């Protein structure tokens, strides 16, 4: 086994072996998945609680949803299973507060149905690739983040996340250098938040910006922001990013119905433009996006900021492919505040 894997039990073994009542914090899709897994593994769920403002006498999966105080009065001590995701500072502080009073885990769940997740068998299967990436990351902090992320995904123990987290803006400022001549490709531009981040990094001085966003609601917000901002030299595209030009089935945020979106590869989108910075958070298509941008990346060696949390295998597949394209890339791994292990990002520069 890899030397940096410290855990001996996974989160489901922890829940099976505990002598404490198991209580879920939160409702929704995450709680549904956790309850299904607990049922399959014969782990008894003793209750569900929610933040006080969300408790209205409702029933979830056969359990009356309670306040934390009500559960504590009923059960005394118990093991908390965090069953929802958040990046809200107030919610993250609440998670930390609860973890000082009770044993607390946040199980790592796949973002896409059918995806493999980190397990002892998975670690054994991919041991060679994981060790190769670990050994070749650019600094010790990246290796710490790499190890902590895998130990967290095994055990659900939150301290692995908290000990490895840094601030996104500070990482971008310290790892990358910036000039007034940046040409930026914002892939997965959402509502313009990462364009605002880029402007802060460059003091509002840049060459050009390309932004792509496939979600119809987000694209409208992005368009409205750019129209109101008065920024120049910006081209926006209502497109998904893929390894080639294609039509893809896509579900907008908050929507259940899927529809067809136009997808484009980076090399086609940017043509002969000399891009200096690419950010991609493209809903799990990061590897396909890299493949579709290989000529742009090999030719211009831009700074890269790439989401690494949609598929567990991305933690080794993405950097190995980046090095295949540009062997001299220095690749950093950073974890930004979120529970569970979302906002795990690779940063690469020559």
Short mmCIF file of C-alpha atoms in Angstrom, two decimals:
data_model
loop_
_atom_site.label_atom_id
_atom_site.label_comp_id
_atom_site.label_asym_id
_atom_site.label_seq_id
_atom_site.Cartn_x
_atom_site.Cartn_y
_atom_site.Cartn_z
CA UNK A 1 0.00 0.00 0.00
CA UNK A 2 1.08 3.59 -0.56
CA UNK A 3 3.10 4.96 2.37
CA UNK A 4 1.04 8.17 2.56
CA UNK A 5 -2.23 6.29 3.14
CA UNK A 6 -2.66 6.31 6.91
CA UNK A 7 -6.22 5.04 7.30
CA UNK A 8 -6.90 1.37 8.01
CA UNK A 9 -10.71 1.47 7.83
CA UNK A 10 -13.03 3.11 5.34
CA UNK A 11 -15.97 5.24 6.42
CA UNK A 12 -18.47 2.41 6.04
CA UNK A 13 -16.40 0.13 8.29
CA UNK A 14 -16.26 2.96 10.83
CA UNK A 15 -20.05 3.20 10.76
CA UNK A 16 -20.49 -0.57 10.97
CA UNK A 17 -18.20 -0.89 13.98
CA UNK A 18 -19.25 2.13 16.03
CA UNK A 19 -21.13 1.56 19.29
CA UNK A 20 -22.73 5.02 19.00
CA UNK A 21 -26.08 5.79 17.36
CA UNK A 22 -25.58 6.95 13.77
CA UNK A 23 -27.38 10.22 12.96
CA UNK A 24 -27.48 12.06 9.64
CA UNK A 25 -27.16 15.83 9.41
CA UNK A 26 -29.02 17.02 6.34
CA UNK A 27 -31.57 15.90 3.78
CA UNK A 28 -31.62 15.64 0.00
CA UNK A 29 -29.77 13.61 -2.61
CA UNK A 30 -26.69 13.04 -0.47
CA UNK A 31 -28.77 11.76 2.44
CA UNK A 32 -30.69 9.48 0.07
CA UNK A 33 -27.45 7.91 -1.17
CA UNK A 34 -26.08 7.51 2.35
CA UNK A 35 -29.26 5.89 3.67
CA UNK A 36 -29.30 3.48 0.72
CA UNK A 37 -25.68 2.50 1.43
CA UNK A 38 -26.38 2.15 5.15
CA UNK A 39 -29.34 -0.13 4.39
CA UNK A 40 -27.17 -2.24 2.11
CA UNK A 41 -24.47 -2.56 4.78
CA UNK A 42 -26.90 -3.08 7.66
CA UNK A 43 -25.95 0.18 9.36
CA UNK A 44 -28.86 1.43 11.43
CA UNK A 45 -29.70 5.13 11.08
CA UNK A 46 -30.96 6.36 14.46
CA UNK A 47 -32.18 9.76 13.32
CA UNK A 48 -31.89 12.77 11.04
CA UNK A 49 -31.45 16.38 12.07
CA UNK A 50 -31.29 19.63 10.16
CA UNK A 51 -30.41 23.20 10.96
CA UNK A 52 -33.12 24.71 13.13
CA UNK A 53 -34.50 26.95 10.38
CA UNK A 54 -35.16 23.92 8.14
CA UNK A 55 -37.03 21.80 10.71
CA UNK A 56 -40.76 22.06 10.09
CA UNK A 57 -42.08 18.71 11.30
CA UNK A 58 -41.23 16.95 8.03
CA UNK A 59 -40.43 13.26 7.55
CA UNK A 60 -37.46 12.11 5.44
CA UNK A 61 -37.05 8.46 4.50
CA UNK A 62 -39.23 7.38 7.40
CA UNK A 63 -37.44 9.54 9.98
CA UNK A 64 -38.92 12.59 11.65
CA UNK A 65 -36.48 15.43 10.97
CA UNK A 66 -35.37 16.88 14.31
CA UNK A 67 -33.29 19.75 15.58
CA UNK A 68 -29.81 19.02 16.88
CA UNK A 69 -30.97 19.80 20.42
CA UNK A 70 -33.85 17.34 20.15
CA UNK A 71 -31.54 14.56 18.92
CA UNK A 72 -29.04 15.29 21.69
CA UNK A 73 -31.79 15.18 24.33
CA UNK A 74 -33.01 11.87 22.92
CA UNK A 75 -29.72 10.08 22.27
CA UNK A 76 -26.99 11.80 24.28
CA UNK A 77 -23.79 11.09 22.39
CA UNK A 78 -23.94 9.95 18.77
CA UNK A 79 -21.90 9.78 15.57
CA UNK A 80 -22.79 12.48 13.04
CA UNK A 81 -22.82 11.72 9.32
CA UNK A 82 -22.79 14.95 7.28
CA UNK A 83 -25.12 14.30 4.36
CA UNK A 84 -24.91 17.49 2.30
CA UNK A 85 -22.28 19.64 0.63
CA UNK A 86 -21.42 23.24 1.43
CA UNK A 87 -18.85 25.95 0.91
CA UNK A 88 -20.67 28.49 3.09
CA UNK A 89 -18.30 29.75 5.80
CA UNK A 90 -21.14 29.69 8.35
CA UNK A 91 -22.01 26.07 7.52
CA UNK A 92 -18.36 25.00 7.49
CA UNK A 93 -17.94 26.59 10.92
CA UNK A 94 -20.99 24.62 12.07
CA UNK A 95 -19.40 21.40 10.82
CA UNK A 96 -16.26 22.20 12.80
CA UNK A 97 -18.26 23.03 15.91
CA UNK A 98 -20.17 19.75 15.73
CA UNK A 99 -16.94 17.79 15.21
CA UNK A 100 -15.60 19.09 18.52
CA UNK A 101 -18.66 17.69 20.31
CA UNK A 102 -19.24 14.43 18.43
CA UNK A 103 -17.39 12.00 16.24
CA UNK A 104 -18.23 13.29 12.76
CA UNK A 105 -17.72 11.95 9.25
CA UNK A 106 -18.70 13.18 5.79
CA UNK A 107 -18.79 10.18 3.43
CA UNK A 108 -17.27 10.71 0.01
CA UNK A 109 -19.86 9.91 -2.67
CA UNK A 110 -19.51 9.76 -6.47
CA UNK A 111 -20.71 12.83 -8.35
CA UNK A 112 -21.70 10.71 -11.34
CA UNK A 113 -23.65 7.42 -11.17
CA UNK A 114 -21.48 4.40 -11.75
CA UNK A 115 -18.19 6.17 -11.02
CA UNK A 116 -15.56 4.30 -9.04
CA UNK A 117 -14.62 5.96 -5.77
CA UNK A 118 -11.50 5.70 -3.64
CA UNK A 119 -11.31 2.38 -1.77
CA UNK A 120 -8.46 0.16 -0.63
CA UNK A 121 -8.90 -1.94 -3.77
CA UNK A 122 -8.91 1.22 -5.92
CA UNK A 123 -5.69 2.44 -4.28
CA UNK A 124 -4.05 -0.91 -4.91
CA UNK A 125 -5.22 -0.97 -8.53
CA UNK A 126 -3.84 2.53 -9.26
CA UNK A 127 -0.85 2.43 -6.94
CA UNK A 128 1.75 3.02 -9.65
CA UNK A 129 0.02 6.07 -11.17
CA UNK A 130 -0.76 7.58 -7.77
CA UNK A 131 2.84 7.21 -6.59
CA UNK A 132 4.14 8.70 -9.84
CA UNK A 133 1.97 11.79 -9.48
CA UNK A 134 2.71 12.14 -5.77
CA UNK A 135 6.46 12.03 -6.41
CA UNK A 136 6.35 14.58 -9.24
CA UNK A 137 4.09 17.27 -7.80
CA UNK A 138 5.73 20.66 -7.56
CA UNK A 139 5.94 21.13 -3.78
CA UNK A 140 5.46 19.48 -0.41
CA UNK A 141 2.12 21.20 0.16
CA UNK A 142 0.78 19.61 -3.03
CA UNK A 143 1.88 16.21 -1.76
CA UNK A 144 0.18 16.90 1.58
CA UNK A 145 -3.05 17.85 -0.21
CA UNK A 146 -2.80 14.75 -2.41
CA UNK A 147 -2.38 12.44 0.59
CA UNK A 148 -5.00 14.21 2.70
CA UNK A 149 -7.58 14.07 -0.08
CA UNK A 150 -7.18 10.33 -0.53
CA UNK A 151 -7.22 9.65 3.22
CA UNK A 152 -10.37 11.77 3.52
CA UNK A 153 -12.11 9.97 0.66
CA UNK A 154 -11.41 6.66 2.38
CA UNK A 155 -12.41 7.61 5.91
CA UNK A 156 -14.73 10.60 5.65
CA UNK A 157 -12.70 12.25 8.44
CA UNK A 158 -12.96 16.01 8.12
CA UNK A 159 -9.61 16.93 9.64
CA UNK A 160 -7.93 15.79 6.43
CA UNK A 161 -9.80 18.50 4.53
CA UNK A 162 -9.22 21.24 7.06
CA UNK A 163 -5.50 20.57 7.49
CA UNK A 164 -4.88 20.91 3.75
CA UNK A 165 -7.11 23.85 2.77
CA UNK A 166 -5.80 27.15 1.45
CA UNK A 167 -7.35 30.29 -0.03
CA UNK A 168 -7.94 30.17 -3.77
CA UNK A 169 -7.03 33.79 -4.55
CA UNK A 170 -3.81 33.61 -2.54
CA UNK A 171 -2.83 30.42 -4.38
CA UNK A 172 -3.42 32.06 -7.75
CA UNK A 173 -1.35 35.06 -6.69
CA UNK A 174 1.54 33.04 -5.26
CA UNK A 175 1.84 30.20 -7.78
CA UNK A 176 1.23 32.15 -11.00
CA UNK A 177 2.73 35.39 -12.29
CA UNK A 178 0.45 37.91 -13.99
CA UNK A 179 0.94 40.66 -16.56
CA UNK A 180 -1.13 43.19 -18.48
CA UNK A 181 -0.93 40.99 -21.59
CA UNK A 182 -2.89 37.97 -20.39
CA UNK A 183 -5.31 36.23 -22.74
CA UNK A 184 -7.71 34.20 -20.66
CA UNK A 185 -9.95 31.25 -21.58
CA UNK A 186 -12.60 30.80 -18.90
CA UNK A 187 -14.15 27.40 -19.58
CA UNK A 188 -17.17 26.86 -17.39
CA UNK A 189 -17.57 30.60 -16.83
CA UNK A 190 -20.75 30.26 -14.73
CA UNK A 191 -22.10 33.78 -14.04
CA UNK A 192 -18.81 35.63 -14.51
CA UNK A 193 -17.38 35.00 -11.05
CA UNK A 194 -14.07 33.69 -12.38
CA UNK A 195 -13.83 36.58 -14.83
CA UNK A 196 -14.12 38.91 -11.83
CA UNK A 197 -11.39 36.86 -10.16
CA UNK A 198 -9.16 37.22 -13.22
CA UNK A 199 -9.71 40.98 -13.32
CA UNK A 200 -8.68 41.20 -9.68
CA UNK A 201 -5.51 39.23 -10.43
CA UNK A 202 -4.59 41.47 -13.39
CA UNK A 203 -5.77 44.77 -11.92
CA UNK A 204 -8.34 45.00 -14.73
CA UNK A 205 -5.63 45.03 -17.41
CA UNK A 206 -5.53 42.22 -19.97
CA UNK A 207 -5.35 41.41 -23.66
CA UNK A 208 -8.47 39.32 -24.37
CA UNK A 209 -10.97 37.07 -22.60
CA UNK A 210 -12.80 34.07 -24.04
CA UNK A 211 -15.60 32.62 -21.90
CA UNK A 212 -17.70 29.51 -22.52
CA UNK A 213 -20.75 28.42 -20.51
CA UNK A 214 -23.29 25.77 -21.65
CA UNK A 215 -25.93 26.21 -18.94
CA UNK A 216 -28.70 28.44 -20.33
CA UNK A 217 -29.51 30.10 -17.00
CA UNK A 218 -25.87 30.74 -16.17
CA UNK A 219 -25.18 32.01 -19.70
CA UNK A 220 -27.92 34.62 -19.29
CA UNK A 221 -26.34 35.75 -16.00
CA UNK A 222 -22.91 35.82 -17.62
CA UNK A 223 -24.23 37.89 -20.54
CA UNK A 224 -25.97 40.33 -18.21
CA UNK A 225 -22.83 40.76 -16.10
CA UNK A 226 -20.63 41.44 -19.12
CA UNK A 227 -23.16 43.84 -20.64
CA UNK A 228 -23.33 45.80 -17.39
CA UNK A 229 -19.55 45.74 -16.87
CA UNK A 230 -18.63 47.54 -20.07
CA UNK A 231 -15.55 45.33 -20.47
CA UNK A 232 -13.97 45.17 -23.90
CA UNK A 233 -12.18 42.45 -25.87
CA UNK A 234 -14.39 39.66 -24.51
CA UNK A 235 -15.97 36.90 -26.58
CA UNK A 236 -18.54 34.61 -24.95
CA UNK A 237 -19.89 31.31 -26.21
CA UNK A 238 -22.94 29.31 -25.16
CA UNK A 239 -20.98 26.10 -25.59
CA UNK A 240 -19.84 23.05 -23.67
CA UNK A 241 -16.15 22.16 -23.85
CA UNK A 242 -15.31 18.71 -25.19
CA UNK A 243 -12.58 16.82 -27.04
CA UNK A 244 -14.17 17.65 -30.40
CA UNK A 245 -17.01 19.59 -31.98
CA UNK A 246 -20.20 17.68 -31.14
CA UNK A 247 -23.74 17.78 -29.83
CA UNK A 248 -24.08 16.63 -26.22
CA UNK A 249 -26.98 15.87 -23.91
CA UNK A 250 -26.91 18.35 -21.04
CA UNK A 251 -29.00 19.16 -17.97
CA UNK A 252 -29.12 22.78 -16.81
CA UNK A 253 -28.50 23.53 -13.15
CA UNK A 254 -31.54 22.77 -11.05
CA UNK A 255 -33.28 21.12 -13.99
CA UNK A 256 -34.22 17.49 -14.47
CA UNK A 257 -34.86 17.54 -18.21
CA UNK A 258 -31.91 17.17 -20.53
CA UNK A 259 -31.46 18.98 -23.81
CA UNK A 260 -28.91 19.12 -26.60
CA UNK A 261 -26.05 21.61 -26.37
CA UNK A 262 -23.36 22.46 -28.86
CA UNK A 263 -19.90 21.44 -27.72
CA UNK A 264 -16.55 22.59 -29.06
CA UNK A 265 -12.92 21.67 -28.44
CA UNK A 266 -10.45 24.24 -27.14
CA UNK A 267 -8.28 24.18 -30.27
CA UNK A 268 -11.27 25.04 -32.46
CA UNK A 269 -12.66 27.62 -30.04
CA UNK A 270 -9.38 29.51 -29.68
CA UNK A 271 -7.95 28.85 -33.16
CA UNK A 272 -4.56 30.59 -33.45
CA UNK A 273 -5.00 32.79 -30.38
CA UNK A 274 -2.03 32.80 -28.01
CA UNK A 275 -3.77 32.06 -24.73
CA UNK A 276 -1.74 32.54 -21.55
CA UNK A 277 -4.24 31.24 -18.94
CA UNK A 278 -6.91 28.53 -19.09
CA UNK A 279 -9.32 27.80 -16.28
CA UNK A 280 -11.57 24.79 -16.68
CA UNK A 281 -14.31 23.56 -14.40
CA UNK A 282 -16.42 21.73 -16.96
CA UNK A 283 -18.59 19.34 -14.96
CA UNK A 284 -16.41 16.27 -15.23
CA UNK A 285 -15.25 16.74 -18.83
CA UNK A 286 -11.81 18.05 -17.84
CA UNK A 287 -9.90 15.16 -19.45
CA UNK A 288 -11.88 15.47 -22.69
CA UNK A 289 -11.31 19.24 -22.62
CA UNK A 290 -7.54 18.77 -22.26
CA UNK A 291 -7.52 16.34 -25.18
CA UNK A 292 -9.37 18.90 -27.27
CA UNK A 293 -6.85 21.59 -26.37
CA UNK A 294 -3.63 19.67 -26.80
CA UNK A 295 -2.33 21.81 -29.69
CA UNK A 296 -3.05 25.08 -27.92
CA UNK A 297 -1.46 23.79 -24.72
CA UNK A 298 1.62 22.29 -26.37
CA UNK A 299 2.19 25.42 -28.46
CA UNK A 300 1.61 28.14 -25.86
CA UNK A 301 2.16 26.37 -22.52
CA UNK A 302 -0.50 28.49 -20.76
CA UNK A 303 -1.05 28.59 -17.04
CA UNK A 304 -3.68 25.97 -16.21
CA UNK A 305 -6.24 25.89 -13.41
CA UNK A 306 -8.20 22.63 -13.66
CA UNK A 307 -10.90 21.18 -11.42
CA UNK A 308 -9.85 17.74 -10.15
CA UNK A 309 -12.82 16.65 -8.05
CA UNK A 310 -15.49 15.42 -10.47
CA UNK A 311 -13.98 11.93 -10.94
CA UNK A 312 -11.64 10.31 -8.41
CA UNK A 313 -9.34 9.04 -11.17
CA UNK A 314 -8.75 12.65 -12.27
CA UNK A 315 -6.29 13.03 -9.39
CA UNK A 316 -3.79 11.01 -11.43
CA UNK A 317 -5.18 11.07 -14.98
CA UNK A 318 -5.15 14.87 -15.34
CA UNK A 319 -1.56 15.58 -14.23
CA UNK A 320 -0.19 12.62 -16.16
CA UNK A 321 -1.81 13.96 -19.33
CA UNK A 322 -0.61 17.52 -18.63
CA UNK A 323 2.96 16.20 -18.35
CA UNK A 324 2.47 14.24 -21.57
CA UNK A 325 1.59 17.49 -23.34
CA UNK A 326 4.16 19.72 -21.61
CA UNK A 327 6.78 17.73 -19.68
CA UNK A 328 8.18 20.88 -18.04
CA UNK A 329 4.90 21.82 -16.35
CA UNK A 330 5.21 22.32 -12.61
CA UNK A 331 1.94 20.92 -11.29
CA UNK A 332 0.51 22.00 -7.94
CA UNK A 333 -2.54 20.60 -6.14
CA UNK A 334 -4.64 22.79 -3.87
CA UNK A 335 -7.80 22.19 -1.84
CA UNK A 336 -10.10 25.16 -1.31
CA UNK A 337 -12.79 25.32 1.41
CA UNK A 338 -15.63 22.89 0.78
CA UNK A 339 -17.13 19.82 2.42
CA UNK A 340 -16.87 17.19 0.96
CA UNK A 341 -13.64 17.18 -1.10
CA UNK A 342 -14.91 19.45 -3.85
CA UNK A 343 -12.85 22.45 -4.96
CA UNK A 344 -9.79 20.27 -5.41
CA UNK A 345 -7.79 21.93 -8.19
CA UNK A 346 -4.61 21.47 -10.18
CA UNK A 347 -2.53 24.54 -11.04
CA UNK A 348 0.19 24.15 -13.66
CA UNK A 349 2.80 26.51 -15.06
CA UNK A 350 6.17 26.29 -16.76
#
